[in-house]
PDB file of C-alpha atoms in Angstrom:
ATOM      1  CA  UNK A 300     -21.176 -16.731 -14.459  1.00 86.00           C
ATOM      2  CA  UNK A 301     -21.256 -13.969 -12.264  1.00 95.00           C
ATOM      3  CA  UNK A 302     -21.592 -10.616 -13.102  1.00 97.00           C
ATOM      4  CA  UNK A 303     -19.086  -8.303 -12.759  1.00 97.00           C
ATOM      5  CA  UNK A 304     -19.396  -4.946 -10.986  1.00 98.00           C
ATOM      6  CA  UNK A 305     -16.118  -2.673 -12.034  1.00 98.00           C
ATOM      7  CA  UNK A 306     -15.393   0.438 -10.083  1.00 97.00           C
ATOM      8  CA  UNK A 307     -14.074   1.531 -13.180  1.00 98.00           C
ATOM      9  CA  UNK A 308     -13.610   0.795 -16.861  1.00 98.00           C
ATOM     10  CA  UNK A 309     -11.277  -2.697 -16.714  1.00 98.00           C
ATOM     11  CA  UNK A 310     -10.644  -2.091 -12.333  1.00 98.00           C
ATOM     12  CA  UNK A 311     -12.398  -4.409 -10.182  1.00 98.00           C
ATOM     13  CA  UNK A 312     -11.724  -4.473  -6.389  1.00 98.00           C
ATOM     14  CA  UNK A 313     -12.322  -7.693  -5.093  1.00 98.00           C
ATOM     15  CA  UNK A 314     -14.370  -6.560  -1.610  1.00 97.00           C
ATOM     16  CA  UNK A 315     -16.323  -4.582  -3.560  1.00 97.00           C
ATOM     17  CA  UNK A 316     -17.383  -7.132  -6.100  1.00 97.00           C
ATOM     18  CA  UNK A 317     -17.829  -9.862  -3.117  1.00 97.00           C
ATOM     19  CA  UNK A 318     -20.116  -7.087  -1.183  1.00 96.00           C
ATOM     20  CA  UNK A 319     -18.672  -7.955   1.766  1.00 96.00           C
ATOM     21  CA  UNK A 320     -14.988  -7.241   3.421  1.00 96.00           C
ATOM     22  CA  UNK A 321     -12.645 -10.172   2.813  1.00 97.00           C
ATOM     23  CA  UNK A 322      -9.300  -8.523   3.559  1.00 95.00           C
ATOM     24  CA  UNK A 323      -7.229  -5.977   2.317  1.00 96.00           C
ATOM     25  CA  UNK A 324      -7.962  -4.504  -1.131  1.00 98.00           C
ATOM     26  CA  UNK A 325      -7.092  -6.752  -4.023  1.00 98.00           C
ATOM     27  CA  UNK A 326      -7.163  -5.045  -7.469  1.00 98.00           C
ATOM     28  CA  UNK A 327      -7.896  -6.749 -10.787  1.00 98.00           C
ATOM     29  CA  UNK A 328      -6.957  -5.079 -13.625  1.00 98.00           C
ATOM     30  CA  UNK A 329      -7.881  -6.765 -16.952  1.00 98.00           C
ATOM     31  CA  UNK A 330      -8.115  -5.649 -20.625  1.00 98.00           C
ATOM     32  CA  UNK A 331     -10.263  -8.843 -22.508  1.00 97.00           C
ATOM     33  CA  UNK A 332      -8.788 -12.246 -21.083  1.00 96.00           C
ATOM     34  CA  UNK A 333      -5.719 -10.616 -19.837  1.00 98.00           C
ATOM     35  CA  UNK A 334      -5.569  -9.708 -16.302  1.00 98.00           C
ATOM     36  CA  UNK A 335      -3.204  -9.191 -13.072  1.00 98.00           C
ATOM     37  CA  UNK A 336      -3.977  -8.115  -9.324  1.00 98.00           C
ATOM     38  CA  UNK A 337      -2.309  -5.673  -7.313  1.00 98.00           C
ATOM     39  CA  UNK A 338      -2.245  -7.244  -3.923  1.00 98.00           C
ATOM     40  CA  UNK A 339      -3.606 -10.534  -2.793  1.00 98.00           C
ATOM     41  CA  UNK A 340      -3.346 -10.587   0.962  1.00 96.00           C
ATOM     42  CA  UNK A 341      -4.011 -13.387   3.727  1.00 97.00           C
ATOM     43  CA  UNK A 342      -3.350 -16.908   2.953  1.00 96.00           C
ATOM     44  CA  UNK A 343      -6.783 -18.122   3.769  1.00 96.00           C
ATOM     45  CA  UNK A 344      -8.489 -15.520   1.511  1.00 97.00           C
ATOM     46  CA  UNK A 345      -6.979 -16.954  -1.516  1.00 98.00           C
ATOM     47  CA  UNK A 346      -9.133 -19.720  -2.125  1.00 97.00           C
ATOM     48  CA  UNK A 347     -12.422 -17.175  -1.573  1.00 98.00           C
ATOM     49  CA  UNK A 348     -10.689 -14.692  -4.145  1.00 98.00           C
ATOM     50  CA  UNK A 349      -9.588 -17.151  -6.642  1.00 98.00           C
ATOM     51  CA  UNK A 350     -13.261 -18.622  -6.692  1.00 98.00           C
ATOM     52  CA  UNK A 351     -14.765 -15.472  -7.538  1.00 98.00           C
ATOM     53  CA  UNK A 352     -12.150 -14.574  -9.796  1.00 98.00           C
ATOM     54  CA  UNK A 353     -13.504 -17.726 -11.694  1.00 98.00           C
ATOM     55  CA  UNK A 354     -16.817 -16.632 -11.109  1.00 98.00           C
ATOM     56  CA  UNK A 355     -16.617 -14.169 -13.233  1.00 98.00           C
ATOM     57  CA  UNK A 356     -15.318 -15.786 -15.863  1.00 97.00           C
ATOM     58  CA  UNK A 357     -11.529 -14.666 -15.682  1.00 98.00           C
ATOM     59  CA  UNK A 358      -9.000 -17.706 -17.436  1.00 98.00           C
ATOM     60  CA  UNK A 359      -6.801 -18.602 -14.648  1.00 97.00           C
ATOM     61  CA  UNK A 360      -3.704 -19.434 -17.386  1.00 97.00           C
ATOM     62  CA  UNK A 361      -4.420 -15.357 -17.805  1.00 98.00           C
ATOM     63  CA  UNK A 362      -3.201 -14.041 -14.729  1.00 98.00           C
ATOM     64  CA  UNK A 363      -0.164 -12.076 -15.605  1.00 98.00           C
ATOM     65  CA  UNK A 364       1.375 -11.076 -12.892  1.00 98.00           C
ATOM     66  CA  UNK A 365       0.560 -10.563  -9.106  1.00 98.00           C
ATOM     67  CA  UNK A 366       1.965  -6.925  -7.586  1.00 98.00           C
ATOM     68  CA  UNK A 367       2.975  -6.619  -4.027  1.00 98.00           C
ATOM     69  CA  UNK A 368       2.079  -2.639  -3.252  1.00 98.00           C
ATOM     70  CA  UNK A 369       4.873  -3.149  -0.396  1.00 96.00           C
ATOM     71  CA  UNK A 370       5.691  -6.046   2.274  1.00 95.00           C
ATOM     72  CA  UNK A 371       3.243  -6.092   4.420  1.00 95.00           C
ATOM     73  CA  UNK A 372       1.683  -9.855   5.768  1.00 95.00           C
ATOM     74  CA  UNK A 373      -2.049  -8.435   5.403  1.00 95.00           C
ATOM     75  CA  UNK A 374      -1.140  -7.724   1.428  1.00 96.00           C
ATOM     76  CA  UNK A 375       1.314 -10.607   0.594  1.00 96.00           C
ATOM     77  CA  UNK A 376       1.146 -13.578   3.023  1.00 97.00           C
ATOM     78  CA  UNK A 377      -1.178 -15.667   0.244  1.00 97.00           C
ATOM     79  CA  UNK A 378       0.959 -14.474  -2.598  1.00 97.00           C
ATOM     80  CA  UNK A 379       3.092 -18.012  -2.641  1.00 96.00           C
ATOM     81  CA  UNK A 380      -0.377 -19.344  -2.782  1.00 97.00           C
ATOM     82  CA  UNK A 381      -1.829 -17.931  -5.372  1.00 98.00           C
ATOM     83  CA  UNK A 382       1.292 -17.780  -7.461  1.00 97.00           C
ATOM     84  CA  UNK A 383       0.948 -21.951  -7.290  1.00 96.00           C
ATOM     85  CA  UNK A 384      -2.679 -21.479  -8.289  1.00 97.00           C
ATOM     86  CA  UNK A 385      -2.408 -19.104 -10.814  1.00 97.00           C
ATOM     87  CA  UNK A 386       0.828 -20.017 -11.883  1.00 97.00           C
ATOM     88  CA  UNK A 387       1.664 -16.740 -12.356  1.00 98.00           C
ATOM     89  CA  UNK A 388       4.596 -14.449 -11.370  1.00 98.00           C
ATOM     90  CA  UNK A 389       5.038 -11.785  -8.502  1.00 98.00           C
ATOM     91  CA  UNK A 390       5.748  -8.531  -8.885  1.00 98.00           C
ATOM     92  CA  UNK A 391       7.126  -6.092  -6.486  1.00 98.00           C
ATOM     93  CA  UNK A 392      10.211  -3.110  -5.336  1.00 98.00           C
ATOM     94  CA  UNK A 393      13.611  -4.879  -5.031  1.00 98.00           C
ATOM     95  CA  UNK A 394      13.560  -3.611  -1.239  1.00 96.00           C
ATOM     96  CA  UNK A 395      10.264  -5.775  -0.841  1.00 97.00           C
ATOM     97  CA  UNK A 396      11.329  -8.673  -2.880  1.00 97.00           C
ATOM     98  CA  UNK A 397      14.354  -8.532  -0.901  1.00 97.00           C
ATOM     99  CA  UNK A 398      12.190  -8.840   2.370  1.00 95.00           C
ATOM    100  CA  UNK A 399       9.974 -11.473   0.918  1.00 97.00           C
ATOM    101  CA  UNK A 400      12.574 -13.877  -0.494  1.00 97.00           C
ATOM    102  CA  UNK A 401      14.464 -14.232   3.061  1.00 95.00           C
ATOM    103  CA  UNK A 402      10.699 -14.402   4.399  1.00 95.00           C
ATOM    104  CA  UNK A 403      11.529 -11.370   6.867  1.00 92.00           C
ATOM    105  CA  UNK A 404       8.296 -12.181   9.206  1.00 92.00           C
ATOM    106  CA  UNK A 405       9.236  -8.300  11.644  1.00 88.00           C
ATOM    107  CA  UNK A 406       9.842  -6.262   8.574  1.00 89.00           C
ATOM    108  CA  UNK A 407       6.419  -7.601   7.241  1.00 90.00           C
ATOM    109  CA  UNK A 408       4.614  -7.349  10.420  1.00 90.00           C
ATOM    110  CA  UNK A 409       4.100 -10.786  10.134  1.00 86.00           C
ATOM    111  CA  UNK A 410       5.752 -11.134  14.089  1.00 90.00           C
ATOM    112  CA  UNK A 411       5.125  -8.115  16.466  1.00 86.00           C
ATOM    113  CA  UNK A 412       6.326 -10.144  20.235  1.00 88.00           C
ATOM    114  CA  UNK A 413       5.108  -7.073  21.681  1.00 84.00           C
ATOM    115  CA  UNK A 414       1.780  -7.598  20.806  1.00 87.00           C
ATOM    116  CA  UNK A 415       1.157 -12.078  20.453  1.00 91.00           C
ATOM    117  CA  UNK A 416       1.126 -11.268  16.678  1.00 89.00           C
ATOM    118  CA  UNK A 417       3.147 -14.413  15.119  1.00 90.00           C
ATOM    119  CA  UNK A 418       1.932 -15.078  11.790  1.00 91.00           C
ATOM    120  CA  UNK A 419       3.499 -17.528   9.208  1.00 93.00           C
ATOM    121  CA  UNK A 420       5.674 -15.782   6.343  1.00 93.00           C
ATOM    122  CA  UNK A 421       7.553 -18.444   4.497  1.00 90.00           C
ATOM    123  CA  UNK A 422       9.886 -17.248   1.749  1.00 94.00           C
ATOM    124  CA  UNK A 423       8.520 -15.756  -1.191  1.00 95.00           C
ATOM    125  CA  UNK A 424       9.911 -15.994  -4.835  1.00 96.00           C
ATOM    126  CA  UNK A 425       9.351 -12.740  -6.720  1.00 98.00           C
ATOM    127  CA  UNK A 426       9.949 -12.993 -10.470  1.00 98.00           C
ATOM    128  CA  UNK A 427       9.930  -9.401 -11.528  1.00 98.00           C
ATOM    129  CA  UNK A 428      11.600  -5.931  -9.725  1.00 98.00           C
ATOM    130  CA  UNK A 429       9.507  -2.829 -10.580  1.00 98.00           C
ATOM    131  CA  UNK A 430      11.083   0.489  -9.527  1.00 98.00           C
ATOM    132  CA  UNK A 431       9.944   4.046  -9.968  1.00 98.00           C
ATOM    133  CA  UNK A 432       9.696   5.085 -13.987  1.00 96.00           C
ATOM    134  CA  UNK A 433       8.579   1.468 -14.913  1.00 98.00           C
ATOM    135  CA  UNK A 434       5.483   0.639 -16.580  1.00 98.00           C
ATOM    136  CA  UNK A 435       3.008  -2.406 -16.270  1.00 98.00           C
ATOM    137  CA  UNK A 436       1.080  -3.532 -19.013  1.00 97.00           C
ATOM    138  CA  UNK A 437      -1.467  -5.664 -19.662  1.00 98.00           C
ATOM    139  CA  UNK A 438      -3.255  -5.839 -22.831  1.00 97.00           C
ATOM    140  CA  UNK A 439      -3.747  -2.405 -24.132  1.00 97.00           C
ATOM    141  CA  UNK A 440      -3.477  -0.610 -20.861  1.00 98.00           C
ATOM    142  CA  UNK A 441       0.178   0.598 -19.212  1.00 98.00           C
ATOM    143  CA  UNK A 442      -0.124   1.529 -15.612  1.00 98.00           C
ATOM    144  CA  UNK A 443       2.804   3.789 -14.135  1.00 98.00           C
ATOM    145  CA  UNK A 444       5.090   2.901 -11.232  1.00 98.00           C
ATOM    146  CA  UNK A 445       5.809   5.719  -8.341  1.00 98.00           C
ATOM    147  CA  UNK A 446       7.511   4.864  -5.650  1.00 98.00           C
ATOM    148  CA  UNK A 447       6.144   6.492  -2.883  1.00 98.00           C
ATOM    149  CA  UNK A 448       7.830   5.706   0.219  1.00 97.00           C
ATOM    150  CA  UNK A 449       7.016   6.736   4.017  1.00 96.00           C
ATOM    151  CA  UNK A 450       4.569   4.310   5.441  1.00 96.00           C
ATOM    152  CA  UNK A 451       7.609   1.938   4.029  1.00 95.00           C
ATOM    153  CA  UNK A 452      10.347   2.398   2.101  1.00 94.00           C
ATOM    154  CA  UNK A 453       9.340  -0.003  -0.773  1.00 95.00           C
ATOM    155  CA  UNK A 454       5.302   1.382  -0.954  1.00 97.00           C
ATOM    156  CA  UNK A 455       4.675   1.624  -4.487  1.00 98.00           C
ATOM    157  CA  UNK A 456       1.217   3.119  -6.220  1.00 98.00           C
ATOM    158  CA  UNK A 457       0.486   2.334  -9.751  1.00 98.00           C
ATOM    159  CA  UNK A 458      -1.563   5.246 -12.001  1.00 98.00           C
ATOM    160  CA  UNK A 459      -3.769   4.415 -14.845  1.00 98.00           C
ATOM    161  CA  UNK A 460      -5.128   7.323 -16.577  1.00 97.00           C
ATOM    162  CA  UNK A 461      -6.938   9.226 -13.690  1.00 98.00           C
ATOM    163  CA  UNK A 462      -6.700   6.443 -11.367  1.00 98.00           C
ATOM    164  CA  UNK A 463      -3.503   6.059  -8.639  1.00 98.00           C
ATOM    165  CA  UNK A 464      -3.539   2.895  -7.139  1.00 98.00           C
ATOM    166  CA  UNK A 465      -2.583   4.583  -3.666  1.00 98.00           C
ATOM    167  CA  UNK A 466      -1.684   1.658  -1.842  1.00 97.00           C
ATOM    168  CA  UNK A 467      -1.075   2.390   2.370  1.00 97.00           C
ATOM    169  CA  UNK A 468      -0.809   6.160   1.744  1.00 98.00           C
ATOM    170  CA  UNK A 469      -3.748   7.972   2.880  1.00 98.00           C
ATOM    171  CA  UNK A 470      -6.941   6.386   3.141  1.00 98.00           C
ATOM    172  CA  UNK A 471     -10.527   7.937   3.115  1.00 97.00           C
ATOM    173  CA  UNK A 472     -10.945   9.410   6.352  1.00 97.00           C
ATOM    174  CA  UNK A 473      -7.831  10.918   6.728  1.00 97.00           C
ATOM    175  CA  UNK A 474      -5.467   8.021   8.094  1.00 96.00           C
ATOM    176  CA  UNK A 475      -2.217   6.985   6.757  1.00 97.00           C
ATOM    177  CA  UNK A 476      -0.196   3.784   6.645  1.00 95.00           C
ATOM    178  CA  UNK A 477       1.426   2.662  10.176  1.00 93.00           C
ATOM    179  CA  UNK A 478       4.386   5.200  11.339  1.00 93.00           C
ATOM    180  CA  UNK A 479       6.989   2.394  12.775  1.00 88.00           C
ATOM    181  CA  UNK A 480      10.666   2.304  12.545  1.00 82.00           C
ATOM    182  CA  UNK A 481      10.924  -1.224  12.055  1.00 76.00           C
ATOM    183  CA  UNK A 482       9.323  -1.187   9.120  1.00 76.00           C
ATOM    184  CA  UNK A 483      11.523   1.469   7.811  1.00 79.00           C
ATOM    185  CA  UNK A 484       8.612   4.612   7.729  1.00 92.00           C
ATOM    186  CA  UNK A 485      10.408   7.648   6.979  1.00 94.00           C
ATOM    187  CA  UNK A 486       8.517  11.156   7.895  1.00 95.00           C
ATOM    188  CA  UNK A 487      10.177  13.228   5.177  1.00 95.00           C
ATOM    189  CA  UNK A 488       9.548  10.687   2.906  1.00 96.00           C
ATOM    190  CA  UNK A 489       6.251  10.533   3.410  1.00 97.00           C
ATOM    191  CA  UNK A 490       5.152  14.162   3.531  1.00 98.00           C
ATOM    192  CA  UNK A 491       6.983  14.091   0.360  1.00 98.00           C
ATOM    193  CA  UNK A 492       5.167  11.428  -1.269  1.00 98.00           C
ATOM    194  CA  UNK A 493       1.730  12.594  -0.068  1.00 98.00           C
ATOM    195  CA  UNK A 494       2.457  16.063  -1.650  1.00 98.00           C
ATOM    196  CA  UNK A 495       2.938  14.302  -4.800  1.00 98.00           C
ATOM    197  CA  UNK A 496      -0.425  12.811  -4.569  1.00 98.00           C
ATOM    198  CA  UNK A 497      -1.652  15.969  -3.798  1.00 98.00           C
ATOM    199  CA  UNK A 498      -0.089  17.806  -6.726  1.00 98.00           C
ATOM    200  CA  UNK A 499      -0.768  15.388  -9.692  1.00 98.00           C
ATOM    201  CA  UNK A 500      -3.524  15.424 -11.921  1.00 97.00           C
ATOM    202  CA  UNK A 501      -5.449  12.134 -10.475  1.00 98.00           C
ATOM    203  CA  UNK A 502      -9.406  12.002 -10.044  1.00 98.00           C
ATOM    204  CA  UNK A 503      -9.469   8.988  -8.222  1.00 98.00           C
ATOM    205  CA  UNK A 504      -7.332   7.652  -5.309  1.00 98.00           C
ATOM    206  CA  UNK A 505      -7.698   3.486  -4.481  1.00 98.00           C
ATOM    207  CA  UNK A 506      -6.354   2.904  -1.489  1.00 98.00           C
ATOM    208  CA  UNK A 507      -5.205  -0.410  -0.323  1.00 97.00           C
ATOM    209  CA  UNK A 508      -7.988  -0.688   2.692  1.00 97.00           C
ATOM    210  CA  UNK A 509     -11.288   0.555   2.462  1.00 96.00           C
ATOM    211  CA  UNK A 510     -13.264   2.780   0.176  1.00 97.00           C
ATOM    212  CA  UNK A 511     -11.749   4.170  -3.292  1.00 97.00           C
ATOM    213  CA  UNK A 512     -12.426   8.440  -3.293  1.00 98.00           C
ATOM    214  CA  UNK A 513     -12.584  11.581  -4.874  1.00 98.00           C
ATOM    215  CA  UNK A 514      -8.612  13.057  -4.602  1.00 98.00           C
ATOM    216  CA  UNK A 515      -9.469  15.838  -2.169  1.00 97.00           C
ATOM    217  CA  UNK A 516      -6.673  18.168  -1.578  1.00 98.00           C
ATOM    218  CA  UNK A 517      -8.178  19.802   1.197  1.00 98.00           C
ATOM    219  CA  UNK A 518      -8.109  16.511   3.062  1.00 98.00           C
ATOM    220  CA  UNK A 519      -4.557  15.494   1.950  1.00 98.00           C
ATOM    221  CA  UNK A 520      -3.033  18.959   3.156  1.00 98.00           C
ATOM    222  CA  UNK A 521      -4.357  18.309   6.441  1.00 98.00           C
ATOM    223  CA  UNK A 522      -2.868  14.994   5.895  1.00 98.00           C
ATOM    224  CA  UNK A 523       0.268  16.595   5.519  1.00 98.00           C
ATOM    225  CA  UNK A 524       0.336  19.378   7.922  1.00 98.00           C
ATOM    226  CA  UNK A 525      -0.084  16.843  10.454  1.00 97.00           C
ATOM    227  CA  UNK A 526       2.600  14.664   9.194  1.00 97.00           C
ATOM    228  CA  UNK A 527       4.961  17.710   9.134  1.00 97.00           C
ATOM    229  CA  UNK A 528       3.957  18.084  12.957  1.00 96.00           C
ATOM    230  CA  UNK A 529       5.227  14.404  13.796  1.00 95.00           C
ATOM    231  CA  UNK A 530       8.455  15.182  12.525  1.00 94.00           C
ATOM    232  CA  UNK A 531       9.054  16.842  15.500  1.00 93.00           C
ATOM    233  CA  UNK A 532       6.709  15.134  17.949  1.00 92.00           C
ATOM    234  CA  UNK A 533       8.524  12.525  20.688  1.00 91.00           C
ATOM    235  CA  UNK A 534       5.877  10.370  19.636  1.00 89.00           C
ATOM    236  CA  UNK A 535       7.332   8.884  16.802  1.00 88.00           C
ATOM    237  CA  UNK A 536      10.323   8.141  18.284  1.00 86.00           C
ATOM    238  CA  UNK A 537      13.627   7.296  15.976  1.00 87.00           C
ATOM    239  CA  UNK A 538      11.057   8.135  13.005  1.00 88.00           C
ATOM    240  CA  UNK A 539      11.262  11.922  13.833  1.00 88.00           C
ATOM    241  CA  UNK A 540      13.421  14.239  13.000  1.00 86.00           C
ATOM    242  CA  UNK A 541      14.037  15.988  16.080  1.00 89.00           C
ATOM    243  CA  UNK A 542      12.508  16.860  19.438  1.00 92.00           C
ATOM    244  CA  UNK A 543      12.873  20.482  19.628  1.00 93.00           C
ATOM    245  CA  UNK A 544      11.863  20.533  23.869  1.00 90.00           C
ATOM    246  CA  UNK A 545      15.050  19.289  24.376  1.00 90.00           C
ATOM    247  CA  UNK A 546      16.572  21.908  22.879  1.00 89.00           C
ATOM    248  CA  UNK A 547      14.705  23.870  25.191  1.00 90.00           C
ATOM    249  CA  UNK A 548      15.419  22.467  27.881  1.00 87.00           C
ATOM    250  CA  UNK A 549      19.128  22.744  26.964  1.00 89.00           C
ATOM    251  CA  UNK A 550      18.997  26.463  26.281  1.00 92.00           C
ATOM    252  CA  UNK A 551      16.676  26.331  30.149  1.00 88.00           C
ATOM    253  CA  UNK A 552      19.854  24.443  31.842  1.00 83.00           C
ATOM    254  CA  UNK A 553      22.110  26.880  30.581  1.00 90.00           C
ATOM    255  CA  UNK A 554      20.310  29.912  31.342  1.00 90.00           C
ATOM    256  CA  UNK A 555      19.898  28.824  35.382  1.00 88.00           C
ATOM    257  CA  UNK A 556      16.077  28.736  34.664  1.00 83.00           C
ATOM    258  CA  UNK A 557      14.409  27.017  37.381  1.00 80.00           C
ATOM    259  CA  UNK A 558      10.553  26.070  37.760  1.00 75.00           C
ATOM    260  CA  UNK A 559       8.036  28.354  38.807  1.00 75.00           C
TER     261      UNK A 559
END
């Protein structure tokens, strides 16, 4: 049996506990024999994660659900996988289940022509819808559903007690989930859900890739002062809000201004 190394009282993180990176973060959250993850990620992690799942002497027929934080292929593309393993249910928004049960390979990221990315996304079968309000259990503990949308519009975090499982929101050093349109990112929306982050009572924010932290609201309203920037920055194209130069320039034509 291995031993197990919890983060927290009844949290492991499965990078963590492997000492090495495997993929994204995949969260097990288990009260005696009872246990689910948030997240599984890349099809050929599964079998590695599964193994030291049993490793540590956690009953596969235990599993109770798997939870999608949103769509994306680096968090869901083994969940068929390990559903068939485990056979256990998934978990996840109704706009990601949506996604994952036509197997929508650009709205996961999954295919990006732009950039060779062509991964394989087949259609995904998700058992339960979880929407803001909801609560998951297992055993004794009840972890709360936000939705939190921005870095996409189905990006849910779960908290337990001082914990938020913070999913693609902010990340240690500053960094947020991918701004892209075709993923459905929404600046408001995001500012938003970051300044709920920043004004609940959680200790501890677990992000989806790399290192759990400290909640530091210093760092998140830097976070979201430069968030509120993009809105109107050209840089973020149809995910802005506006692009107040060319209101400029409009008030420039009709004024006669010419260059200097």
């Amino acid at each position: 049996m291995l031993k197990r190394q919890p983060l927290f009282p009844h949290v492991i993180e499965i990078n963590h506990q492997a000492g090495h990176i495997i993929g994204s973060n995949v969260y097990l959250i288990y009260d005696g024999d009872q246990w689910m993850l948030i997240d599984i990620g890349y099809s050929d992690t599964v079998e590695e994660i599964i193994d030291l799942i049993r490793e540590m002497d956690f009953p596969l027929s235990q599993c109770q659900t798997i939870m999608a934080t949103h769509a994306d292929v680096d968090h869901i593309q083994g969940l068929a996988k390990a559903k068939q393993t485990l056979r256990t249910s998934a978990t996840a928004h109704p706009l990601a289940a949506a996604a994952l049960r036509r197997g929508d390979r650009l709205f996961s990221f999954a295919e990006i022509p732009a950039q060779n990315i062509d991964m394989e996304l087949a259609p995904i079968e998700i058992e339960h819808e979880i929407n803001e309000g909801d609560r998951l259990r297992v055993g004794s503990l009840e972890l709360d559903v936000w939705l939190t949308p921005g870095h996409s519009n189905c990006q849910l975090c779960l908290r337990m007690g001082d914990l938020l499982f913070s999913g693609d929101n902010v990340f240690r050093d500053g960094c947020v989930g991918a701004i892209d349109a075709h993923h459905g990112s929404d600046l408001p929306a995001f500012v938003r859900s970051l300044q709920r982050i920043r004004a609940s009572d959680a200790q501890w924010l677990l992000p989806s890739h790399g290192p759990y932290f400290r909640k530091d609201d210093r760092l998140l309203d830097a976070v979201i002062t430069r968030l509120q920037r993009y809105q109107h920055m050209a840089d973020f194209g149809t995910c802005a809000a506006e692009w107040p130069l060319m209101d400029q320039w409009e008030q420039e034509l009709m004024a006669g201004k010419r260059p200097k």
